[in-house]
CSV table of C-alpha atoms and ligand atoms in Angstrom, one decimal:
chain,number,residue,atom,x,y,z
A,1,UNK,CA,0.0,0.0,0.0
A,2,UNK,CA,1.4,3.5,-0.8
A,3,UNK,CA,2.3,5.4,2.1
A,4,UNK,CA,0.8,8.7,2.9
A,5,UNK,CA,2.8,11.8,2.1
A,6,UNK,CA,3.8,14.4,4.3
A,7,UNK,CA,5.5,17.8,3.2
A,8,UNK,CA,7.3,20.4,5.4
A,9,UNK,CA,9.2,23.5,4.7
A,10,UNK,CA,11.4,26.4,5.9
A,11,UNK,CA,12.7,29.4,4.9
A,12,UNK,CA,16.8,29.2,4.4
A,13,UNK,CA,17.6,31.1,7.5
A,14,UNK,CA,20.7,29.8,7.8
A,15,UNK,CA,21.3,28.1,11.3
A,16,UNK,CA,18.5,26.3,13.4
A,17,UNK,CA,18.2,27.2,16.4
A,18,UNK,CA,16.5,25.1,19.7
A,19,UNK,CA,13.1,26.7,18.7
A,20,UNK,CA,13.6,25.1,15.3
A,21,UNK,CA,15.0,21.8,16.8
A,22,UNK,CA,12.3,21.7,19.7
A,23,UNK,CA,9.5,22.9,17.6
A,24,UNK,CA,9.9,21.6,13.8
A,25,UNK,CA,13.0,19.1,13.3
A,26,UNK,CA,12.1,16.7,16.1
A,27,UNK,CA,9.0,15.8,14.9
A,28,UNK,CA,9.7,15.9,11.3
A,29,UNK,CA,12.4,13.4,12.5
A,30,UNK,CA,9.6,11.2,13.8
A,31,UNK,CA,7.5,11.3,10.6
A,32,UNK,CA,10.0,10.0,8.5
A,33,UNK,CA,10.0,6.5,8.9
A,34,UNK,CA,6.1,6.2,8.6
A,35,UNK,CA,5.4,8.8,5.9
A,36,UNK,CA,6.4,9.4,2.5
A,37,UNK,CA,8.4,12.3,3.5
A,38,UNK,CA,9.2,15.7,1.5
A,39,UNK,CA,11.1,18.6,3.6
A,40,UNK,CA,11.5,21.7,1.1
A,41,UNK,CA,13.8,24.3,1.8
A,42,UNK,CA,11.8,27.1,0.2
A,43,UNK,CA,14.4,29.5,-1.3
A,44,UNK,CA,11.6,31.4,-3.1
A,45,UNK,CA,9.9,32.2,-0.5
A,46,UNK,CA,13.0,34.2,1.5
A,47,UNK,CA,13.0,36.1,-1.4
A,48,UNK,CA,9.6,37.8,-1.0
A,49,UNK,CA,11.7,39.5,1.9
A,50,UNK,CA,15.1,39.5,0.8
A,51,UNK,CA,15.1,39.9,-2.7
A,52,UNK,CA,17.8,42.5,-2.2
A,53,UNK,CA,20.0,40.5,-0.2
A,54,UNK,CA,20.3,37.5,-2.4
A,55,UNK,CA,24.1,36.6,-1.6
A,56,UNK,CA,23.7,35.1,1.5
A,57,UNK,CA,20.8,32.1,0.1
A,58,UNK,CA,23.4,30.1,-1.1
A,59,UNK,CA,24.7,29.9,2.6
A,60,UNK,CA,22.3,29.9,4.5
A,61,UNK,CA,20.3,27.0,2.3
A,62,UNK,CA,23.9,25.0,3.3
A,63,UNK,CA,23.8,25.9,7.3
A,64,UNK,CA,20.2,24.5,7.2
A,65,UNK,CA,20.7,21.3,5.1
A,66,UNK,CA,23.6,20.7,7.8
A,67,UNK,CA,21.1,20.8,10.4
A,68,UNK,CA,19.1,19.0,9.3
A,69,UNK,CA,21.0,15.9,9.1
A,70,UNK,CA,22.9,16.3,12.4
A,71,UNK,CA,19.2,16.4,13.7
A,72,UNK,CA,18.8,13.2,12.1
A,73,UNK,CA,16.7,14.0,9.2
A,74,UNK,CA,17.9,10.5,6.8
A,75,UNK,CA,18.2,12.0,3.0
A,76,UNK,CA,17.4,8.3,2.5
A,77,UNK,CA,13.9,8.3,4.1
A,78,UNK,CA,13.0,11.7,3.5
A,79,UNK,CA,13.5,13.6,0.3
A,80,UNK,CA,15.2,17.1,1.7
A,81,UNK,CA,15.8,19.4,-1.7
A,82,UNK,CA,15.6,23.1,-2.1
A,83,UNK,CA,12.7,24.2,-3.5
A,84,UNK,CA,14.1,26.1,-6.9
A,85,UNK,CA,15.8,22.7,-7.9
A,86,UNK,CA,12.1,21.6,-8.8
A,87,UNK,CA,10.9,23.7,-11.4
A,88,UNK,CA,7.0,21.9,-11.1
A,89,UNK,CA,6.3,23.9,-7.8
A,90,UNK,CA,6.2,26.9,-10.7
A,91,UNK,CA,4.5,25.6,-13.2
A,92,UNK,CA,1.8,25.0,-10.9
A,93,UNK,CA,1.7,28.0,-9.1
A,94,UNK,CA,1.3,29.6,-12.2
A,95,UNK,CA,-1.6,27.4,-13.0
A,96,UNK,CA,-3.3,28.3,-9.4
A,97,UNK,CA,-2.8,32.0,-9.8
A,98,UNK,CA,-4.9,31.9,-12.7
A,99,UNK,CA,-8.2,30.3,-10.9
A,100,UNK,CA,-7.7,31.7,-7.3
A,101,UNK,CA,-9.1,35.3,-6.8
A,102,UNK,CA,-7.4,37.7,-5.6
A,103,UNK,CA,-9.2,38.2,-2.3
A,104,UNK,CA,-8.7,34.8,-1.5
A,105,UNK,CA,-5.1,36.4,-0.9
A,106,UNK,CA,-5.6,39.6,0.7
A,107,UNK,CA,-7.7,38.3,3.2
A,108,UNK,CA,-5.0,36.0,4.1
A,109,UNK,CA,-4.3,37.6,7.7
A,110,UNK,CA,-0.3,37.2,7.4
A,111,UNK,CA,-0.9,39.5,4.1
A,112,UNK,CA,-2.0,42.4,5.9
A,113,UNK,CA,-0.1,41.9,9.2
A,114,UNK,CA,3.6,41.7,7.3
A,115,UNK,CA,2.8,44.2,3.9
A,116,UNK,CA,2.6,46.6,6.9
A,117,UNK,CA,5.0,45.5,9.3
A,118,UNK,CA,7.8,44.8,6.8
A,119,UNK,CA,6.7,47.2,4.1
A,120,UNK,CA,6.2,44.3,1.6
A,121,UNK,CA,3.8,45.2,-1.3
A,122,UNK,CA,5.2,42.8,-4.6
A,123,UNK,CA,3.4,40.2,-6.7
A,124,UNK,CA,5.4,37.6,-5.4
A,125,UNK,CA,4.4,38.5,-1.9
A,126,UNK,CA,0.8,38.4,-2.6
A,127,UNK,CA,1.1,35.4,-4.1
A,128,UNK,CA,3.2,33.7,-1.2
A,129,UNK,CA,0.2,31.5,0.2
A,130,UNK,CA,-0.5,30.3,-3.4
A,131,UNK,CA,3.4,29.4,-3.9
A,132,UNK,CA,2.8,27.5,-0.4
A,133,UNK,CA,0.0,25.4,-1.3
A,134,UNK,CA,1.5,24.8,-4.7
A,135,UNK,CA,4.3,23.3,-2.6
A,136,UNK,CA,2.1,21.2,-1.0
A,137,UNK,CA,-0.1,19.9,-3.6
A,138,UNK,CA,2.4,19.3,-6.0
A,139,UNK,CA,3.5,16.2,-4.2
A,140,UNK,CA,-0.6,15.7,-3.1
A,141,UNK,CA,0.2,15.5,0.3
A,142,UNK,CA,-2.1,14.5,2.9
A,143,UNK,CA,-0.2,16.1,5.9
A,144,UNK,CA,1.9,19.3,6.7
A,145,UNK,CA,3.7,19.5,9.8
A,146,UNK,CA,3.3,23.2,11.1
A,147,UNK,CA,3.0,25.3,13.6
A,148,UNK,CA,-0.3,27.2,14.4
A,149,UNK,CA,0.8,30.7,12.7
A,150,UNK,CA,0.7,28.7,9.4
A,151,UNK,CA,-2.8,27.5,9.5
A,152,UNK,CA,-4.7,29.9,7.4
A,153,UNK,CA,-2.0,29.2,4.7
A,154,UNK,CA,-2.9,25.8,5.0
A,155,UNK,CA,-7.0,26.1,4.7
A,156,UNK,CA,-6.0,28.6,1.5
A,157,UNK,CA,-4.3,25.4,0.3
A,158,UNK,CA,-7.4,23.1,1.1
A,159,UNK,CA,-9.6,25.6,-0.7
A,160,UNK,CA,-7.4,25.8,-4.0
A,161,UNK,CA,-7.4,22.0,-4.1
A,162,UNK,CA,-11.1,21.9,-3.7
A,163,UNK,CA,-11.6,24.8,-6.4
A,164,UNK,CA,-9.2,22.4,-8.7
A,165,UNK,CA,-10.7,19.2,-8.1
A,166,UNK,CA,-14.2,21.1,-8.6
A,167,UNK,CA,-13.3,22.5,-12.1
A,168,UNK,CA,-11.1,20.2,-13.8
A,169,UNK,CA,-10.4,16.3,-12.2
A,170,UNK,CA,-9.6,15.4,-8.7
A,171,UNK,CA,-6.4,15.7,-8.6
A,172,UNK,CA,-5.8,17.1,-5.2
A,173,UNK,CA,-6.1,15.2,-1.6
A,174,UNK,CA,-7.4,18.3,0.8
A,175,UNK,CA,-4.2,18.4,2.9
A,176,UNK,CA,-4.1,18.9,6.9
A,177,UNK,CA,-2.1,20.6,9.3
A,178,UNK,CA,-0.1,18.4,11.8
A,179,UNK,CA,0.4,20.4,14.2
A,180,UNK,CA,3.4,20.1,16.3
A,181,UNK,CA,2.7,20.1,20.1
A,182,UNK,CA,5.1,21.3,21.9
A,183,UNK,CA,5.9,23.6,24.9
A,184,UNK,CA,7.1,27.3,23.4
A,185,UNK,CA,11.0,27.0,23.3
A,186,UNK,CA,12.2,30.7,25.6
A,187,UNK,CA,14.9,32.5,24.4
A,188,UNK,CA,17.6,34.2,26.3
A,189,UNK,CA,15.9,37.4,27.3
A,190,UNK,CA,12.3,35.0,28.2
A,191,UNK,CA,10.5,35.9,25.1
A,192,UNK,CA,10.1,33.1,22.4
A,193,UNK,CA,13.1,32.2,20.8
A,194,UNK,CA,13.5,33.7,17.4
A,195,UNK,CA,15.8,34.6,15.2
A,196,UNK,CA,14.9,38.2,15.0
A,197,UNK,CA,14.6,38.9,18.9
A,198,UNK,CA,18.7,38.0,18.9
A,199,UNK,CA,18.2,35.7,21.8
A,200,UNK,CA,18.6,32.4,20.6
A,201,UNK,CA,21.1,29.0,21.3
A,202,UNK,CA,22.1,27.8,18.1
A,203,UNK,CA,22.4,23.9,17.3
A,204,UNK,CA,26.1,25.6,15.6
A,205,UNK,CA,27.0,27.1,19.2
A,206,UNK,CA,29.5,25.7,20.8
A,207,UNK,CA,29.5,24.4,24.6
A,208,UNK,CA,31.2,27.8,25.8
A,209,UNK,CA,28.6,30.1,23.9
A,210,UNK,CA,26.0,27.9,25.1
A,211,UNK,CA,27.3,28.7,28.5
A,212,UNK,CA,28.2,32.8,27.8
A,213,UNK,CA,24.5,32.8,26.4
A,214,UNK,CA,22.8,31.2,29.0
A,215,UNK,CA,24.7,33.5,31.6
A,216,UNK,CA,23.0,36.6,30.5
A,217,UNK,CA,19.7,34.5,30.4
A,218,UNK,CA,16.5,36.2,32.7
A,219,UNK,CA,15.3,34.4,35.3
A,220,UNK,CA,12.3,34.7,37.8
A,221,UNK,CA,12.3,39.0,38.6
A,222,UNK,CA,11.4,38.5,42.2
A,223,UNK,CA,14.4,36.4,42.8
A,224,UNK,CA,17.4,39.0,43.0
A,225,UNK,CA,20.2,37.1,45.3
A,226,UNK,CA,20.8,33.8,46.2
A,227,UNK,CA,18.3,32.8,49.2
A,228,UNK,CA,15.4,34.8,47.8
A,229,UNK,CA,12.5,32.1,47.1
A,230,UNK,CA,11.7,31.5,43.7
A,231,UNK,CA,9.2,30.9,41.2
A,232,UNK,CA,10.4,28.0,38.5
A,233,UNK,CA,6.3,28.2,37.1
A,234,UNK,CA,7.3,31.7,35.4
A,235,UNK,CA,11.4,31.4,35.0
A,236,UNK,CA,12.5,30.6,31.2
A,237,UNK,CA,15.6,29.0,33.1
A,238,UNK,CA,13.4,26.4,34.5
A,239,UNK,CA,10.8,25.8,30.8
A,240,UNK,CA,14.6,25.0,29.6
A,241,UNK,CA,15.1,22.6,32.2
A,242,UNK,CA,11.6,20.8,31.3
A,243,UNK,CA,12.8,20.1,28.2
A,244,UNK,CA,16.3,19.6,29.2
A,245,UNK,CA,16.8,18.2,32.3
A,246,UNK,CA,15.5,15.2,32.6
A,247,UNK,CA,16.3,13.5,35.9
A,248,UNK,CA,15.9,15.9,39.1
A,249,UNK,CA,13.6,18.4,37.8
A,250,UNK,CA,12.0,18.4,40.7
A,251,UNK,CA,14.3,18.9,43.2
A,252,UNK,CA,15.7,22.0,41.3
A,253,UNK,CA,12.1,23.4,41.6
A,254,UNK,CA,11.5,22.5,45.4
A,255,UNK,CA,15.3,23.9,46.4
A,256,UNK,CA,14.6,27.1,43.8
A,257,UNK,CA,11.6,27.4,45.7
A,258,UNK,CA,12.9,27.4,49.4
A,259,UNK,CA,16.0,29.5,47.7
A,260,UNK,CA,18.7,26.6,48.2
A,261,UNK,CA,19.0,26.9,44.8
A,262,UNK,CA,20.9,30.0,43.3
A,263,UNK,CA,20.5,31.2,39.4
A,264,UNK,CA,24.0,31.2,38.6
A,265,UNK,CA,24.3,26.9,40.0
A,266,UNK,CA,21.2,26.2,38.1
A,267,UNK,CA,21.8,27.7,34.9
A,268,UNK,CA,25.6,25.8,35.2
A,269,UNK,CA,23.3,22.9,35.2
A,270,UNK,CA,20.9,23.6,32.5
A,271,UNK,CA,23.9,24.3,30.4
A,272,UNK,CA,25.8,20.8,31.4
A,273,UNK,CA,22.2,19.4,30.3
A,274,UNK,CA,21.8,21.6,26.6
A,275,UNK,CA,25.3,20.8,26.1
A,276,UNK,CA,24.8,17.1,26.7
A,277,UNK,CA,21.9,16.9,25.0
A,278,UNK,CA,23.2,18.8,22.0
A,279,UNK,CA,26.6,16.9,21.6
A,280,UNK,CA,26.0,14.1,19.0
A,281,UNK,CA,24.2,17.2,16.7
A,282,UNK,CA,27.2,19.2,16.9
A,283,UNK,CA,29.8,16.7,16.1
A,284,UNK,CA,28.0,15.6,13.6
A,285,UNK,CA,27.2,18.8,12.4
A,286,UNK,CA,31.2,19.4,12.5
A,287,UNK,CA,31.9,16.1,10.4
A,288,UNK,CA,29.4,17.2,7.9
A,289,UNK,CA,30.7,21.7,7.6
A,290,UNK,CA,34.0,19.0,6.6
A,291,UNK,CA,32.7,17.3,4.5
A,292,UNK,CA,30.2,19.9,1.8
A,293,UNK,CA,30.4,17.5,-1.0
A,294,UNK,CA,28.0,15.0,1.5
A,295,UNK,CA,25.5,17.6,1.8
A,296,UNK,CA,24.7,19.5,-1.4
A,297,UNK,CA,24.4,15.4,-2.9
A,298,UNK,CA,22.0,14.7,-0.4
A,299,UNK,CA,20.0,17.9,-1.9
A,300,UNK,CA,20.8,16.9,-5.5
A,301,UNK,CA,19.7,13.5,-4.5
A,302,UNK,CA,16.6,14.8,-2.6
A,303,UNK,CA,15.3,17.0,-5.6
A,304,UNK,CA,15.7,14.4,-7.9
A,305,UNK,CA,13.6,11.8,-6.4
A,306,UNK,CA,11.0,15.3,-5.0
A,307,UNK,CA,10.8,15.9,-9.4
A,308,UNK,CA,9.5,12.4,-10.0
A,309,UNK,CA,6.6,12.7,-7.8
A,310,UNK,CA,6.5,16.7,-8.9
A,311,UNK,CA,6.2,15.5,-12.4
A,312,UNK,CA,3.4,12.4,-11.9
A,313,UNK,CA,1.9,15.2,-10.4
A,314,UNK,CA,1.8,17.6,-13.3
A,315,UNK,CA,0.8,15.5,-16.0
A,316,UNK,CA,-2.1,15.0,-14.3
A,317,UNK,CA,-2.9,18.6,-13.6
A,318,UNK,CA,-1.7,19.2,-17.5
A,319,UNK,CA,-4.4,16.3,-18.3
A,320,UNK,CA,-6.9,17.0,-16.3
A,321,UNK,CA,-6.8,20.4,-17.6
A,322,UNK,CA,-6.7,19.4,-21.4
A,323,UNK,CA,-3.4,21.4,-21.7
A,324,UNK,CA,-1.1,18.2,-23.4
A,325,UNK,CA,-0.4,18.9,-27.0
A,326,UNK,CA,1.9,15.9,-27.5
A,327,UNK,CA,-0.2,14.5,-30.7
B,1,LIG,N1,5.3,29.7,5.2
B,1,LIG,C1,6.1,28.7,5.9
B,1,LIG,C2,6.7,29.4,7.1
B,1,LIG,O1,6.9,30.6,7.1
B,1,LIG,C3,7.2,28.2,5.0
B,1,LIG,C4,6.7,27.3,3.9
B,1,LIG,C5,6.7,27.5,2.6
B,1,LIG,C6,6.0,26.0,4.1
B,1,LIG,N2,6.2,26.5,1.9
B,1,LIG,C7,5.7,25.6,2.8
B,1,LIG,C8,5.6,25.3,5.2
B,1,LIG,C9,5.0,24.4,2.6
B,1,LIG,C10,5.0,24.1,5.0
B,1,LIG,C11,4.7,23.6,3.7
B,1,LIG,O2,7.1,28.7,8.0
């Protein structure tokens, strides 16, 4: 019986970070064995923001295939390519954008929010749901691993492969978000860890900047001094520790609570835990920055076997369509 397909993607932002790890990689590491697995790095996308800033892609695309694998993504078991390798995901977007309307795209709420916020007002940017679901349907998958922020994109998608299937053949599965469950990764300074807040841990970091970083972290406000009683409930320190730290998490709450416990012996702690936790990803992650060759053929390999199913895919869009002029 064929296997059900699952497709994921990221923007090339270079190097992952344990928001990433926590919140995308692990599970996508999980799917791989049962699914039929697609994980796109979608370079077209970065540039509806960075179209001016191009020279970095090639990089960054490299820092986040690297990742990746030292996650333990298999380029075996899951097809991991870079989205402008398959030319199909263009073909059919072009296709979409002729029978989706354009409201259907302005009402999309991340439209409005970033054109504002970031100043964003192209074609492309518009159209960046529609490229989104033609990533998805072009390999008719049945799942997307997400998180919640990308929902609506993923109801646009169902309703373009319903409008599809309605005109023409059906083509299209209606695809579903699988949405990852996980507790929100803190950054540094408490807030979620992102990228563009500056506070984040790096998979790339090594044990010492883990340590440096996790130094400057915030911890519970009411706890100034060693002996003050604190609160682990509301301390970013301590949602590390849950994900970190797995034996005597409960004694560093009870003694951080009765003020035993100090921030600076704690977070030496949570770092011996990250760092422990994060040592077979980094070595291999060094094995593979030495080795480049191993990576970009795992992403020649990946968008080679992602262009079969991409091209199944559009001869039957091209059929179902009447558009093949062969004879
Ligand atoms: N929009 C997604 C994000 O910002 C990235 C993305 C592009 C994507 N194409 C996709 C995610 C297809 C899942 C499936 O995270």
């Amino acid at each position: 019986m064929a296997r059900e397909v699952v497709l994921s993607g990221m923007q090339p932002t270079g190097k992952l970070h344990l928001g990433n790890y926590e919140g995308a990689l692990k599970n996508w590491v999980s799917l791989q064995d049962d699914y039929d697995m697609y994980c796109c790095i979608v370079d077209w996308h970065a540039l509806t923001s960075m179209f001016n800033e191009t020279e970095q892609m090639k990089a960054s695309i490299f820092e986040m295939a690297v990742d990746y694998l030292a996650s333990g993504l298999d380029g075996e078991k899951c097809a991991i390519f870079v989205q402008s390798q398959v030319k199909e995901h263009a073909e059919l977007y072009l296709l979409f954008s002729m029978i989706i309307p354009i409201p259907w795209l302005e009402r999309v709420p991340s439209y409005k929010e970033k054109s504002k916020s970031l100043g964003l007002d192209s074609y492309g940017f518009l159209g960046y749901p529609l490229l989104q679901a033609a990533d998805i349907l072009i390999y008719r998958a049945n799942y997307v691993p997400v998180g919640k922020d990308q929902v609506a994109h993923i109801e646009l998608t169902r309703e373009v492969a319903r409008r599809f299937n309605g005109f023409y053949q059906e083509v299209f599965p209606e695809p579903q978000a699988k949405l990852t469950k996980f507790a929100e990764v803190p950054g540094t300074d408490g807030r979620k860890m992102s990228k563009s807040y500056e506070n984040i841990i790096s998979l790339a970091d090594t044990p010492e900047e883990t340590a440096a970083k996790l130094k400057t972290m915030f911890t519970d406000p009411e706890k100034l001094r060693m002996g003050d009683p604190g609160h682990p409930e509301i301390c970013p320190v301590y949602a590390l520790h849950k994900i970190y730290t797995g034996e005597g998490l409960e004694k560093i709450a009870e003694t951080c609570r009765s003020g035993e416990l100090g921030c600076v012996a704690d977070k030496k702690h949570l770092t011996e835990s990250i760092n422990d936790a994060l040592a077979p990803v980094r070595s291999m992650r060094a094995e593979l920055v030495g080795h480049p060759d191993v990576v970009w053929d795992v992403l020649n390999d990946g968008a080679k076997r992602a262009r079969d199913r991409a091209q199944e895919t559009m001869d039957m869009v091209r059929s179902a369509m009447g558009l093949t002029y062969d004879s």
